[in-house]
PDB file of C-alpha atoms in Angstrom:
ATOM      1  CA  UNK A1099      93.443 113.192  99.603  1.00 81.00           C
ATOM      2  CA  UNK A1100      92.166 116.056 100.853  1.00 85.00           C
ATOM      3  CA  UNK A1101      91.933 118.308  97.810  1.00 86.00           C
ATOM      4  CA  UNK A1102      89.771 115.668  96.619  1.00 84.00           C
ATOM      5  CA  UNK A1103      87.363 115.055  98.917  1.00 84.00           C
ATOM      6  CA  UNK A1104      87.042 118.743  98.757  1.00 86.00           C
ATOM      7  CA  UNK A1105      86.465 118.186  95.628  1.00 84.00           C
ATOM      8  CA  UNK A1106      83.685 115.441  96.030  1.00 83.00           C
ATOM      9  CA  UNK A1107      81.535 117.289  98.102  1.00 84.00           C
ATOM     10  CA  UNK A1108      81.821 120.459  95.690  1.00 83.00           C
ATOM     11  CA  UNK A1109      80.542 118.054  93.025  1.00 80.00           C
ATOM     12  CA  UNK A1110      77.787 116.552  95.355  1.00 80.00           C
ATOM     13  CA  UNK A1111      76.692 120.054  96.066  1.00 79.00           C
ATOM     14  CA  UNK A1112      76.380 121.009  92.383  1.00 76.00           C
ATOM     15  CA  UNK A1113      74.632 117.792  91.161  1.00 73.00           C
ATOM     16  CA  UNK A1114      72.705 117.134  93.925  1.00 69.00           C
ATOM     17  CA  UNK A1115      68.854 117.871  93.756  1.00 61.00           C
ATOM     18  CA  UNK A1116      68.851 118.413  97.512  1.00 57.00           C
ATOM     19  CA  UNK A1117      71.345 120.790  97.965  1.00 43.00           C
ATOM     20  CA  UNK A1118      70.432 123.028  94.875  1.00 45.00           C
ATOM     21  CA  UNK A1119      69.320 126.685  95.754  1.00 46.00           C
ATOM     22  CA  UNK A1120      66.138 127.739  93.814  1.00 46.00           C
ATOM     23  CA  UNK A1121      67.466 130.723  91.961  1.00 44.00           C
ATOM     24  CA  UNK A1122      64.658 132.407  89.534  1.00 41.00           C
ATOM     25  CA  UNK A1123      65.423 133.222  86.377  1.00 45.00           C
ATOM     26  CA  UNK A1124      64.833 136.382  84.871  1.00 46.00           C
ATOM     27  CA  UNK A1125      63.450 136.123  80.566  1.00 47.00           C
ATOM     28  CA  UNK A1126      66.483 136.171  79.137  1.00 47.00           C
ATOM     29  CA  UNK A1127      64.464 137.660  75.643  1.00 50.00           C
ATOM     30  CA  UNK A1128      63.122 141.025  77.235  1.00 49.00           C
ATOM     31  CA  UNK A1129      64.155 143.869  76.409  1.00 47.00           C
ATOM     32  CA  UNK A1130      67.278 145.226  78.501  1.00 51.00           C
ATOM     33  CA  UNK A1131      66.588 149.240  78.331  1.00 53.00           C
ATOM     34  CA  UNK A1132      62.644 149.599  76.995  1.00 51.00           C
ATOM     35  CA  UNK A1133      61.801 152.012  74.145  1.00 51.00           C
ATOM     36  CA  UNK A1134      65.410 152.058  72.807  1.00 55.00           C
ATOM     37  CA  UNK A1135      66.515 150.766  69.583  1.00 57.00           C
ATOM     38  CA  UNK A1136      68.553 147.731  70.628  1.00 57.00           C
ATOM     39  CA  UNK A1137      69.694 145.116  67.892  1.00 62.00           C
ATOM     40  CA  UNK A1138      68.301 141.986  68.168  1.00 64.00           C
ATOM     41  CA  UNK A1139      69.771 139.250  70.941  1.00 66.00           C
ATOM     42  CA  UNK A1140      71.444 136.450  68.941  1.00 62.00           C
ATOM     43  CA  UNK A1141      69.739 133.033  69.387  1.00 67.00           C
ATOM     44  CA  UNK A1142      70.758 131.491  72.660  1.00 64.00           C
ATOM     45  CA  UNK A1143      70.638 127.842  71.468  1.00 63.00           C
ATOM     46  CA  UNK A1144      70.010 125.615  74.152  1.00 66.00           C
ATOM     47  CA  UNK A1145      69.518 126.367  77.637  1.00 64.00           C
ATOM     48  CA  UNK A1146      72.235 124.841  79.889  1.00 57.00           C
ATOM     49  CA  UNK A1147      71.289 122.104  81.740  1.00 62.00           C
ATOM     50  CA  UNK A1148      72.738 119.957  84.494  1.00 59.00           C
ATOM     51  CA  UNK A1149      74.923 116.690  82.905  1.00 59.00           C
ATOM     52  CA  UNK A1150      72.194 113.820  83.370  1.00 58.00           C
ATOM     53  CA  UNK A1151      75.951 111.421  83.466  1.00 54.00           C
ATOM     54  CA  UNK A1152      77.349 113.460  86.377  1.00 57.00           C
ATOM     55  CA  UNK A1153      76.883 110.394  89.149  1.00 65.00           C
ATOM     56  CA  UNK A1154      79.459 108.688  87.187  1.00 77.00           C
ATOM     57  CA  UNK A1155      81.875 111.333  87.628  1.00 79.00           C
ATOM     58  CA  UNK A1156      81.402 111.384  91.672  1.00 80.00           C
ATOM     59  CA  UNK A1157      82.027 107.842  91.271  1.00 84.00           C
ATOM     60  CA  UNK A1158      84.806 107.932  89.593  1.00 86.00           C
ATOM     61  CA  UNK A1159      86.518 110.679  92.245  1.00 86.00           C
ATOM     62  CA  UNK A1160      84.990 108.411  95.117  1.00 88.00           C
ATOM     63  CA  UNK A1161      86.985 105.809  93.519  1.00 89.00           C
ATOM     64  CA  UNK A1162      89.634 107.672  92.849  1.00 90.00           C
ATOM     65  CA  UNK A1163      90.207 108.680  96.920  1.00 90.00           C
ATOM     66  CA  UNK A1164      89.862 104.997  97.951  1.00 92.00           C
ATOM     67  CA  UNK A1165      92.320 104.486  95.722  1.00 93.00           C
ATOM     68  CA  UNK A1166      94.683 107.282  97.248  1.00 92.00           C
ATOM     69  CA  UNK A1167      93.839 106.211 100.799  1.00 92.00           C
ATOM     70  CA  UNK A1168      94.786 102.527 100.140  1.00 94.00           C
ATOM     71  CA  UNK A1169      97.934 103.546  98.408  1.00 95.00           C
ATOM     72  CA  UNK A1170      98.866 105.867 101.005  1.00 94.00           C
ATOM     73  CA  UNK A1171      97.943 102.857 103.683  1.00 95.00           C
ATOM     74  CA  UNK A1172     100.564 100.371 101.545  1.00 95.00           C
ATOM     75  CA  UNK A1173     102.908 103.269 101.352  1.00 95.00           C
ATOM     76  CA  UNK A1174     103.064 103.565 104.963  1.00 96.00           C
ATOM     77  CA  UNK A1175     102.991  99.954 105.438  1.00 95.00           C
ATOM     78  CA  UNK A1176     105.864  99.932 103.198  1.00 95.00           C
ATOM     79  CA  UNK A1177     107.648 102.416 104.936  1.00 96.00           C
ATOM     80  CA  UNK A1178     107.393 100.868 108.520  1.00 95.00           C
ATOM     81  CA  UNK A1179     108.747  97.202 107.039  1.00 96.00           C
ATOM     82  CA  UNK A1180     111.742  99.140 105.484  1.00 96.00           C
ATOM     83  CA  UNK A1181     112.524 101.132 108.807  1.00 96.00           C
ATOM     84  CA  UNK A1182     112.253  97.489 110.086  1.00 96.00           C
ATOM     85  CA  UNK A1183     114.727  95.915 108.114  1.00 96.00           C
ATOM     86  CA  UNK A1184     116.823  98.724 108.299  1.00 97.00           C
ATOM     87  CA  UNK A1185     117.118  98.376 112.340  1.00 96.00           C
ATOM     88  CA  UNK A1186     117.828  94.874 111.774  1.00 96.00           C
ATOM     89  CA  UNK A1187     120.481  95.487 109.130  1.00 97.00           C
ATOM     90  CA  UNK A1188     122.205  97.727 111.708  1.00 97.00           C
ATOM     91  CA  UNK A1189     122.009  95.534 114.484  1.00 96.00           C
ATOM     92  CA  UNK A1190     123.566  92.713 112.365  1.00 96.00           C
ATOM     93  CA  UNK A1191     126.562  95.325 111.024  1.00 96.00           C
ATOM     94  CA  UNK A1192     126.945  96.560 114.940  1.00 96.00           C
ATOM     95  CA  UNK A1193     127.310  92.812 115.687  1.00 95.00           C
ATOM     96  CA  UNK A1194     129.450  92.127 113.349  1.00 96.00           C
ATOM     97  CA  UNK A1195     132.003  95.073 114.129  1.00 96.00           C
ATOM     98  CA  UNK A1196     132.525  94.214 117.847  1.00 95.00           C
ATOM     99  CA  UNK A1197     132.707  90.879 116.674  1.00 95.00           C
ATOM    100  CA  UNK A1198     135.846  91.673 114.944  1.00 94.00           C
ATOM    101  CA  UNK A1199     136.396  94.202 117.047  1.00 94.00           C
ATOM    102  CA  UNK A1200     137.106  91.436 119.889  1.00 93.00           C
ATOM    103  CA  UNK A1201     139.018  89.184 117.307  1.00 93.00           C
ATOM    104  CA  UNK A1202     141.373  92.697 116.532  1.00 92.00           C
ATOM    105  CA  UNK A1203     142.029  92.227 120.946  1.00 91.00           C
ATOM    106  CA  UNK A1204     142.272  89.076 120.891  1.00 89.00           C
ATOM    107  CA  UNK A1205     145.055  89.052 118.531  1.00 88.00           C
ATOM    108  CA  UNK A1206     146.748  92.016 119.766  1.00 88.00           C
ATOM    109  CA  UNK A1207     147.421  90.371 122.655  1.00 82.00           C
ATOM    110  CA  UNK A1208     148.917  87.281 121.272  1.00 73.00           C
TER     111      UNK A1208
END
């Protein structure tokens, strides 16, 4: 859970307008070395831009740690009903044994 809430707030500091640093761009189409014969740059296509969708993706991995932190609650729930049981189950079984423990005396004796 915690990988992914580190995680979430890398995400929320990418896509977040708030948290963005204001980096300038240099012109990408000037010249690198001036008055040297340097083959033309290739086209650049598009310029990269932010994903407009990315909220849904923080969503999803907010949804997806709620979802680990309930599963880890039921897990542990799950785990304290089964330690339960299991100090019943010896109780009964310690029972039991001096139970016939005492009937193993009892008969011995006879």
């Amino acid at each position: 859970i915690n990988i992914l809430n580190k995680a979430l707030a890398r995400l929320k500091m990418f896509y977040q307008p708030a948290t963005l640093a204001q980096v300038s761009a240099h012109d990408p189409k000037a010249d690198p070395k001036a008055g040297f014969a340097v083959a033309p740059r290739p086209d650049s296509g598009k310029a990269y831009e932010k994903s407009a969708g990315s909220g849904g993706v923080i969503q999803l991995l907010m949804k997806v740690i709620e979802d680990a932190e309930l599963e880890t609650k039921e897990l542990e729930m799950g785990e304290q009903k089964a330690q339960e049981d299991y100090g019943e189950l010896v109780q009964a079984a310690t029972a039991t044994i001096e139970q016939d423990r005492a009937l193993i005396a009892e008969k011995q004796e006879l």
